[in-house]
Tab-separated table of C-alpha atoms and ligand atoms in Angstrom:
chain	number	residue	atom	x	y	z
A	51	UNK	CA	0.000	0.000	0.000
A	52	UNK	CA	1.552	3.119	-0.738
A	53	UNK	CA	2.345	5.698	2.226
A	54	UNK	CA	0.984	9.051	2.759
A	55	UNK	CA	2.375	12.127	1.208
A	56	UNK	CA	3.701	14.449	4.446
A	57	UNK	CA	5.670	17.434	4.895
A	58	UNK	CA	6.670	18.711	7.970
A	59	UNK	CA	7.771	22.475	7.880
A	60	UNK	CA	10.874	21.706	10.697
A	61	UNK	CA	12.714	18.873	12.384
A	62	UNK	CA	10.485	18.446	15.426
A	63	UNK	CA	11.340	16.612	18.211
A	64	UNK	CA	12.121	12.907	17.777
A	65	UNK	CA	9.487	10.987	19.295
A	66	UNK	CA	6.670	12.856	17.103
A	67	UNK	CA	9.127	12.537	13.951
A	68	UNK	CA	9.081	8.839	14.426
A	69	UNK	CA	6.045	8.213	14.590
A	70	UNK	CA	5.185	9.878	11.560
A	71	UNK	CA	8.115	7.789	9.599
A	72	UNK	CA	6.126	4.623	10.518
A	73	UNK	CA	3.078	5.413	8.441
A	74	UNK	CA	4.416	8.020	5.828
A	75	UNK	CA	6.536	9.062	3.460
A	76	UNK	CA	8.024	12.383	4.792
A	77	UNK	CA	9.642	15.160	3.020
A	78	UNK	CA	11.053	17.389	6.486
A	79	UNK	CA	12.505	20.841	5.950
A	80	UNK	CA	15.691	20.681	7.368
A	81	UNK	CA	16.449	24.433	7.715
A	82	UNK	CA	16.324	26.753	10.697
A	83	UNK	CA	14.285	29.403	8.715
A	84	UNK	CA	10.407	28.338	7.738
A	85	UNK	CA	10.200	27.275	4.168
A	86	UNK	CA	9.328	30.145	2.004
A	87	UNK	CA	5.966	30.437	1.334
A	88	UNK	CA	6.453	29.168	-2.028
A	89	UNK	CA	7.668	26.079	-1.170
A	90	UNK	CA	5.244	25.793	1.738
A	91	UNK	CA	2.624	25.973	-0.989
A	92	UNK	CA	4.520	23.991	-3.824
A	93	UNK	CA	4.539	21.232	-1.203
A	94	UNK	CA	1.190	21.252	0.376
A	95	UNK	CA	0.153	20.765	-3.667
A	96	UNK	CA	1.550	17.141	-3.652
A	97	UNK	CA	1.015	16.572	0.280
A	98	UNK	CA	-1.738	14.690	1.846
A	99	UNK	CA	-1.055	15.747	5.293
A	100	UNK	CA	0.769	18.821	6.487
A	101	UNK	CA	2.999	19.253	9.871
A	102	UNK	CA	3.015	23.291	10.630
A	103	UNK	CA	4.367	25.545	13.044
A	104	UNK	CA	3.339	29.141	13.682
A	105	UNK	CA	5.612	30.789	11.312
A	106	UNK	CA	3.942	28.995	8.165
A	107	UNK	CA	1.224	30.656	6.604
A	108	UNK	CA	-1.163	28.606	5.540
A	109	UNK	CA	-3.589	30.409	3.618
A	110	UNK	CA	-6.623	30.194	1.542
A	111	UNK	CA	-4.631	29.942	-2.079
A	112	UNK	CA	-2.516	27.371	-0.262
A	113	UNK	CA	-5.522	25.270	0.391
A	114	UNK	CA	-6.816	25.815	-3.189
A	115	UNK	CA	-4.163	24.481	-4.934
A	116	UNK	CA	-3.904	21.401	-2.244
A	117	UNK	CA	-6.287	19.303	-3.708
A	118	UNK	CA	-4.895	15.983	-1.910
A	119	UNK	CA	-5.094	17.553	1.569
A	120	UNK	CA	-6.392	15.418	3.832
A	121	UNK	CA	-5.071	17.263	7.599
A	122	UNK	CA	-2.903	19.976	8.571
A	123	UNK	CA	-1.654	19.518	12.158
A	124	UNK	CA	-0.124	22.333	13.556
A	125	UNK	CA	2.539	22.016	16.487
A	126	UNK	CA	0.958	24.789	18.733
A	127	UNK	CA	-2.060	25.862	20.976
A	128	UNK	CA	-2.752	28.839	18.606
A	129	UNK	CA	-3.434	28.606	14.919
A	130	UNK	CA	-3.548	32.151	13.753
A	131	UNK	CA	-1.517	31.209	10.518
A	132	UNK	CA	-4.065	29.276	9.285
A	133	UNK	CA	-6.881	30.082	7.595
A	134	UNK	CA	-9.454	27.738	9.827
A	135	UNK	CA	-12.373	29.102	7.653
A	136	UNK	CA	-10.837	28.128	4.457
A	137	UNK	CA	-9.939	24.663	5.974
A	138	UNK	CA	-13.288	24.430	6.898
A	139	UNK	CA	-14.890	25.302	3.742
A	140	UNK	CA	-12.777	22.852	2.252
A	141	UNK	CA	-13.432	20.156	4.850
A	142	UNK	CA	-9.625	19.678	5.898
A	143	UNK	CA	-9.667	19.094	10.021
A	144	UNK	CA	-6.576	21.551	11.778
A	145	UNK	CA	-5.093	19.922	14.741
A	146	UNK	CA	-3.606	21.941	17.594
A	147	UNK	CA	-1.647	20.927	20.730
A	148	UNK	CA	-4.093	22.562	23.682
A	149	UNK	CA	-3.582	21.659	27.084
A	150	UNK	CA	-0.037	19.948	27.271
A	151	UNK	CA	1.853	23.391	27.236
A	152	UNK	CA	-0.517	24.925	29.564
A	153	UNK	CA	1.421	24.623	32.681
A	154	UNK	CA	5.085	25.184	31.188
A	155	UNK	CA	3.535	28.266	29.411
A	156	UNK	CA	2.340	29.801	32.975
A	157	UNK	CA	5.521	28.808	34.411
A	158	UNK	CA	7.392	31.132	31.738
A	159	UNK	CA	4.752	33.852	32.166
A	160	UNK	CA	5.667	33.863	36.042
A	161	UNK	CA	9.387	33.989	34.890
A	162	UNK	CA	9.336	36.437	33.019
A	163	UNK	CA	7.146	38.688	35.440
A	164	UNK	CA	9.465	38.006	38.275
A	165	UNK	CA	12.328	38.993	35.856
A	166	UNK	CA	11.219	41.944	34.510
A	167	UNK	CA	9.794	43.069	38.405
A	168	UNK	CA	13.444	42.595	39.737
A	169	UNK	CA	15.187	43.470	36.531
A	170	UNK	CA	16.660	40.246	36.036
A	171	UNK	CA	18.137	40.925	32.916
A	172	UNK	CA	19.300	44.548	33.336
A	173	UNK	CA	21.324	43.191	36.885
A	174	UNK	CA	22.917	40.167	34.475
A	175	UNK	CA	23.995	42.257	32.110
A	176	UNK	CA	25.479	44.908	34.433
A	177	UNK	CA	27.402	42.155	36.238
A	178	UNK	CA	28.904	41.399	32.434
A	179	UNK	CA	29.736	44.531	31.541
A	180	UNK	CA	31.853	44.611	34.740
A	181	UNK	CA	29.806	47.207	36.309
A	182	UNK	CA	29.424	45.312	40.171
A	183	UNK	CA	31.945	47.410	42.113
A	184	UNK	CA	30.130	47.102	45.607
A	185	UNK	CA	26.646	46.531	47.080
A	186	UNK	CA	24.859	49.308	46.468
A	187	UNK	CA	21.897	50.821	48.615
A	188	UNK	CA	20.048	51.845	46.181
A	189	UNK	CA	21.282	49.312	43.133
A	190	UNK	CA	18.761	48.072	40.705
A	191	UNK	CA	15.710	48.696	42.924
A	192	UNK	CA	12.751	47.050	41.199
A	193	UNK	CA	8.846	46.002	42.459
A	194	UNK	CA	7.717	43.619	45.077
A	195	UNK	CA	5.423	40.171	43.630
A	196	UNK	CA	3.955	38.992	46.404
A	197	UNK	CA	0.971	41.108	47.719
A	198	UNK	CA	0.685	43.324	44.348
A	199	UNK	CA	-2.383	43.062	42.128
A	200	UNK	CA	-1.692	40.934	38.599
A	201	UNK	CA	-4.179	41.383	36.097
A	202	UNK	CA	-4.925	38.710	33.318
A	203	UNK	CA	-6.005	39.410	30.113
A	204	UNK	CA	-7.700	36.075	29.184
A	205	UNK	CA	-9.180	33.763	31.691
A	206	UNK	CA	-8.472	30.581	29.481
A	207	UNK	CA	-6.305	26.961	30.827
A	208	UNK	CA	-3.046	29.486	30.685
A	209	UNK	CA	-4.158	32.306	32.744
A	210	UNK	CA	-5.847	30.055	34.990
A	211	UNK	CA	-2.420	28.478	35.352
A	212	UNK	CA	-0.648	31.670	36.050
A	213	UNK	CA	-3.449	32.413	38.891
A	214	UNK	CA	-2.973	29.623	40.575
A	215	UNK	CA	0.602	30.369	40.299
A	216	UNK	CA	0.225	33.849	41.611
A	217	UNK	CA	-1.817	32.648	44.594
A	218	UNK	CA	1.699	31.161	46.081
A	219	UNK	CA	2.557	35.183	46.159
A	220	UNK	CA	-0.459	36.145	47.914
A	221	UNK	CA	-1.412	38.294	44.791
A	222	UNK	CA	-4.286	39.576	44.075
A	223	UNK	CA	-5.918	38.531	40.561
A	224	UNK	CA	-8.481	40.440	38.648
A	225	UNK	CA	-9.000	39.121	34.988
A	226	UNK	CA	-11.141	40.346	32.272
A	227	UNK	CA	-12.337	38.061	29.578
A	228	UNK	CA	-16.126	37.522	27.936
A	229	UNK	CA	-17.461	35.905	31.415
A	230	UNK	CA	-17.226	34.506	34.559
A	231	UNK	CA	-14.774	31.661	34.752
A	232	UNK	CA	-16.027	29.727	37.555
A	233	UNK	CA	-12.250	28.199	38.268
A	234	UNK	CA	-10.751	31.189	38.624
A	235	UNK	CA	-14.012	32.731	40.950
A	236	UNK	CA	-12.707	29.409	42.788
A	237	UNK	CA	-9.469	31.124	43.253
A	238	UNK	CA	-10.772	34.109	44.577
A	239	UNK	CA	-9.574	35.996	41.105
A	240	UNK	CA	-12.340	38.815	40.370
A	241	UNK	CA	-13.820	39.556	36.817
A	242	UNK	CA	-13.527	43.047	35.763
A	243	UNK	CA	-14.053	45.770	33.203
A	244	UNK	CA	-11.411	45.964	31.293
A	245	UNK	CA	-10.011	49.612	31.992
A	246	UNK	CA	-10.891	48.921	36.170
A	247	UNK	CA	-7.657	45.759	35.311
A	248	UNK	CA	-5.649	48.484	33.853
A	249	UNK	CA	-6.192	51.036	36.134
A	250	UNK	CA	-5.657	48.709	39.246
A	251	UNK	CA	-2.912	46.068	37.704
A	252	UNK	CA	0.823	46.131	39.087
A	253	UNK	CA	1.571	43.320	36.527
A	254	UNK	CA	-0.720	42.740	33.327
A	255	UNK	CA	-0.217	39.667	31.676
A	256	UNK	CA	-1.844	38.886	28.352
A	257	UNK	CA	-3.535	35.416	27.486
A	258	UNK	CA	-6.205	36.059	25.013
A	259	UNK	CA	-5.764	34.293	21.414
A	260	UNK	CA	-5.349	36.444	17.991
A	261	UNK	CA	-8.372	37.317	16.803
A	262	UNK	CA	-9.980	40.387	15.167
A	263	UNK	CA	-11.240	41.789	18.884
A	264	UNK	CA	-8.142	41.137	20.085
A	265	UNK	CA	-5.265	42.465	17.756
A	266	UNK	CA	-3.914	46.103	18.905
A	267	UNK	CA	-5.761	45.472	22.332
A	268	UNK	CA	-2.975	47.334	24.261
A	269	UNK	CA	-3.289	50.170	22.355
A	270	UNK	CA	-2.086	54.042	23.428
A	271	UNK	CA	-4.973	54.052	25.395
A	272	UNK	CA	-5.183	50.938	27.373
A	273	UNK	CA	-1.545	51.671	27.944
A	274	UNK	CA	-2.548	55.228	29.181
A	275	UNK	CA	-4.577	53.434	31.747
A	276	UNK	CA	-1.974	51.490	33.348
A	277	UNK	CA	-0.090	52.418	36.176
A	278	UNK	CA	3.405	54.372	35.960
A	279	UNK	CA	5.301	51.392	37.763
A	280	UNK	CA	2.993	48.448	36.240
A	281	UNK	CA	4.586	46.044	34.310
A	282	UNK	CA	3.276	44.547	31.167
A	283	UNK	CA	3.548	40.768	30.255
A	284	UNK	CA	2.721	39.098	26.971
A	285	UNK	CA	3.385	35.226	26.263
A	286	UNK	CA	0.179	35.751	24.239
A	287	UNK	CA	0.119	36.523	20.312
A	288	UNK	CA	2.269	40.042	19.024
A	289	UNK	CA	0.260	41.733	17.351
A	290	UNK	CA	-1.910	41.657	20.841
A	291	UNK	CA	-0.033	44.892	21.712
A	292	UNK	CA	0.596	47.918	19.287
A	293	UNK	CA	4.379	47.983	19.729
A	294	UNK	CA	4.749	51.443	18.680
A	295	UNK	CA	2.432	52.460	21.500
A	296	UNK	CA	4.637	50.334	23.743
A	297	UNK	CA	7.669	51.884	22.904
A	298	UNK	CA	6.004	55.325	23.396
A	299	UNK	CA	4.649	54.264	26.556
A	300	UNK	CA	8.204	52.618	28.148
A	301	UNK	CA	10.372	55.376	26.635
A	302	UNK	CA	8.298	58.178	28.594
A	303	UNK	CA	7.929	55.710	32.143
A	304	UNK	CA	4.270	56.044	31.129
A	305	UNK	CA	4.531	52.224	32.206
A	306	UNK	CA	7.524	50.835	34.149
A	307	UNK	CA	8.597	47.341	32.011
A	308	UNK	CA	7.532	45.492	29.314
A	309	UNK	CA	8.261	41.387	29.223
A	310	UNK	CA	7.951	40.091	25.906
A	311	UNK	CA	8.094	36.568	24.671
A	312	UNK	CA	6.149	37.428	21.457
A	313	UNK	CA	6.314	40.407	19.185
A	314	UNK	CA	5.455	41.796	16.171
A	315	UNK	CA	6.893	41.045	13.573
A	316	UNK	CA	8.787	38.002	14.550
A	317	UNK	CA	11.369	37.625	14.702
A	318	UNK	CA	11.593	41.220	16.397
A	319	UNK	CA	13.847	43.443	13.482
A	320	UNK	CA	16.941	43.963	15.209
A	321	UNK	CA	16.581	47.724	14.923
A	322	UNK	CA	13.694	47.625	16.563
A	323	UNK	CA	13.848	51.145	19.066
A	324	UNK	CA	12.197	48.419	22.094
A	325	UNK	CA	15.739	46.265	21.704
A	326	UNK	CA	17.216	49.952	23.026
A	327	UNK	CA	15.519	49.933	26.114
A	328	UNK	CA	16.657	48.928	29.426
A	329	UNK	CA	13.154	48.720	30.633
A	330	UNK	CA	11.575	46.321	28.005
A	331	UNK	CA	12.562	42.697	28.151
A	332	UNK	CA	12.216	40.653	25.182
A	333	UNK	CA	12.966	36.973	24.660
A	334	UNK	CA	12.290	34.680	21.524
A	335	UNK	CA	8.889	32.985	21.720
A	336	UNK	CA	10.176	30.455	23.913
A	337	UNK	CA	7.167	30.233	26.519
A	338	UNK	CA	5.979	26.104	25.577
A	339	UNK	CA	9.976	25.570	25.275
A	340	UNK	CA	10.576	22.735	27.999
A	341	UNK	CA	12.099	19.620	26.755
A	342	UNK	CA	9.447	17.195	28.191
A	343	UNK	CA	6.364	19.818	26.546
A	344	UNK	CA	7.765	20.579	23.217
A	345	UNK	CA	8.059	16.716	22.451
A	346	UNK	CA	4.631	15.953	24.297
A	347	UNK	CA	3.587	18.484	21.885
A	348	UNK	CA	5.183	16.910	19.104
A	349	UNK	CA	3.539	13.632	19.828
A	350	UNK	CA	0.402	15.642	19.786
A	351	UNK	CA	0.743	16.888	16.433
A	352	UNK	CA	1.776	13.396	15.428
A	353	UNK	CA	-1.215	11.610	16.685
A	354	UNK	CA	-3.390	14.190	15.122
A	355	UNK	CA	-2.017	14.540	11.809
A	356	UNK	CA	-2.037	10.254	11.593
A	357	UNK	CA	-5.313	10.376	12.548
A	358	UNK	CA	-6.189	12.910	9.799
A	359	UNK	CA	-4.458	10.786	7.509
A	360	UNK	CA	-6.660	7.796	8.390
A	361	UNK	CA	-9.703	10.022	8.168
A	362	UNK	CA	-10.264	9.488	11.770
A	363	UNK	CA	-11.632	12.409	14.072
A	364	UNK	CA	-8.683	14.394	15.313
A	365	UNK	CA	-8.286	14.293	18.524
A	366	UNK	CA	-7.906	17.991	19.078
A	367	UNK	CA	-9.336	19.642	16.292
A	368	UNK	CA	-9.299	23.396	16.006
A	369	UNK	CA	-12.510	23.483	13.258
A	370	UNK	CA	-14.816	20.401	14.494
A	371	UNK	CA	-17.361	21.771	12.856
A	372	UNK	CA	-15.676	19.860	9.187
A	373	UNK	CA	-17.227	16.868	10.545
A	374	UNK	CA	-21.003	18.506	11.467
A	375	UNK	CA	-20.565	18.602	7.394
A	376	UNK	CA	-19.919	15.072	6.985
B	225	GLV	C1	2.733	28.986	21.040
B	225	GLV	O1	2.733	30.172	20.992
B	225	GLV	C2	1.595	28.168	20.778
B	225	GLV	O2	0.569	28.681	20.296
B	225	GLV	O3	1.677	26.952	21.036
């Protein structure tokens, strides 16, 4: 019987890569960089599953000229590179990878608050730079965790996780999001408008998907809102915070700190004006990056895309409605 058609956009970690190589025949691009779309779409054409990451753009031409495509799995919670309507319309299931990176994600989130509140990366590099001469009274003050307010953005699994993470600091959590989440009202985290979070956050971390309502949410405005010594998290999406706004906003000590695992663009150019701040931390979209989540996440993507392949339900799909259509 002759093996499935598969490309996989990156070497992914072994365990999900083997699995794959049982059942298929698999074309893997070997490079650092994405494939270009070009090729993405040149081999999607002769592919009858796909294995994606974030940085491929799979988009509604792709699909049309994919007429074998039987699956696209991507390795990832979020699928804003993908065109889930045009999968949709053209019946093709989308896997995703929800729930394994949930806790290593908050963990990262906490990380990178407690960094940018006690200027982590600022101290390290003075210490380089062979500034350290003596302690100093007054060196590299930053902001007290435990007892300050955190605000989340997005009361989903990953801001629940960072809740329950910021309970250990006796913190106290308002979130905003569409309604109640009756785990986090467990926690004794309080729903709130929007602006009241902003107004009232010491730390604001971000955990909403890309979408439409979402993009340029931390606008001039809501950054207006915040308080001069907040700091401003996002392991979330880019594009979830205008970065121009940002830079405004950290330049003038409008807002204190900025922690950044995801930008806009990404990579972030490397003359971006934020990369010239001391106050704005900024690492590469390395929030799901533990050893034991990235490969439970690649056997994820594995068991979805084989079951794709076998035209079995997905296991986590990201557009269940293709199979109301069936
Ligand atoms: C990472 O950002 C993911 O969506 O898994």
């Amino acid at each position: 019987m002759t093996q499935p058609n598969v490309f996989v956009t990156r070497r992914i970690p072994d365990q999900g890569l083997a699995m794959i190589r049982q059942a298929c025949a698999v074309t893997i691009w070997e490079d650092e960089l994405p494939p270009p779309y070009n090729v993405l779409r040149a081999e999607a054409a002769r592919a009858d599953g796909l294995l994606t990451l974030l940085s491929d753009r799979v988009d509604a031409p792709l699909l049309a000229a994919a007429p074998r495509l039987k699956v696209i799995s991507q390795m990832a919670v979020g699928f804003d590179n993908i065109d889930l309507a045009a999968a949709t319309a053209r019946g093709i299931p989308v896997g995703h990878t929800p729930g394994v990176l949930t806790e290593t994600t908050a963990d990262f989130a906490f990380a990178l608050l407690m960094a940018a509140a006690r200027r982590v990366s600022e101290a390290e590099r003075f210490v380089r730079a062979g500034h350290w001469r003596t302690w100093g009274p007054t060196l590299l003050m930053g902001q007290d965790v435990h007892g300050a307010t955190l605000g989340i953005i997005g009361m989903g699994r990953i801001g629940l996780a960072v809740a329950r993470r910021a309970q250990g600091f006796a913190m106290r959590v308002l979130y905003h999001d569409r309604a109640e989440n009756p785990d986090a009202k467990a926690l004794g985290a309080e729903l709130c408008p929007l602006d009241d979070l902003l107004a009232q956050a010491d730390f604001v971390s971000l955990h909403t998907p890309l979408t439409p309502e979402t993009q340029g949410l931390m606008d001039a405005r809501a950054l207006a809102l915040m308080k001069p010594t907040a700091v401003l998290i996002n392991t979330a999406r880019g594009p979830i915070v205008d970065h121009r706004a940002l830079y405004e906003a950290l330049v003038s000590a409008r807002i204190a700190y900025a922690a950044l695992d995801v930008t806009d663009p990404e990579p972030i150019p490397p003359d971006s004006p934020l990369l010239a701040l001391d106050n704005c931390l900024i690492v590469p979209h390395i929030a799901s990056s533990s050893i034991a989540t990235r490969t439970r996440m690649a056997v994820m993507a594995a068991e979805n895309l084989l079951a794709g392949l076998r035209g079995e339900r997905l296991p986590h799909c990201a557009n269940p409605q293709v199979y109301g259509r069936r």
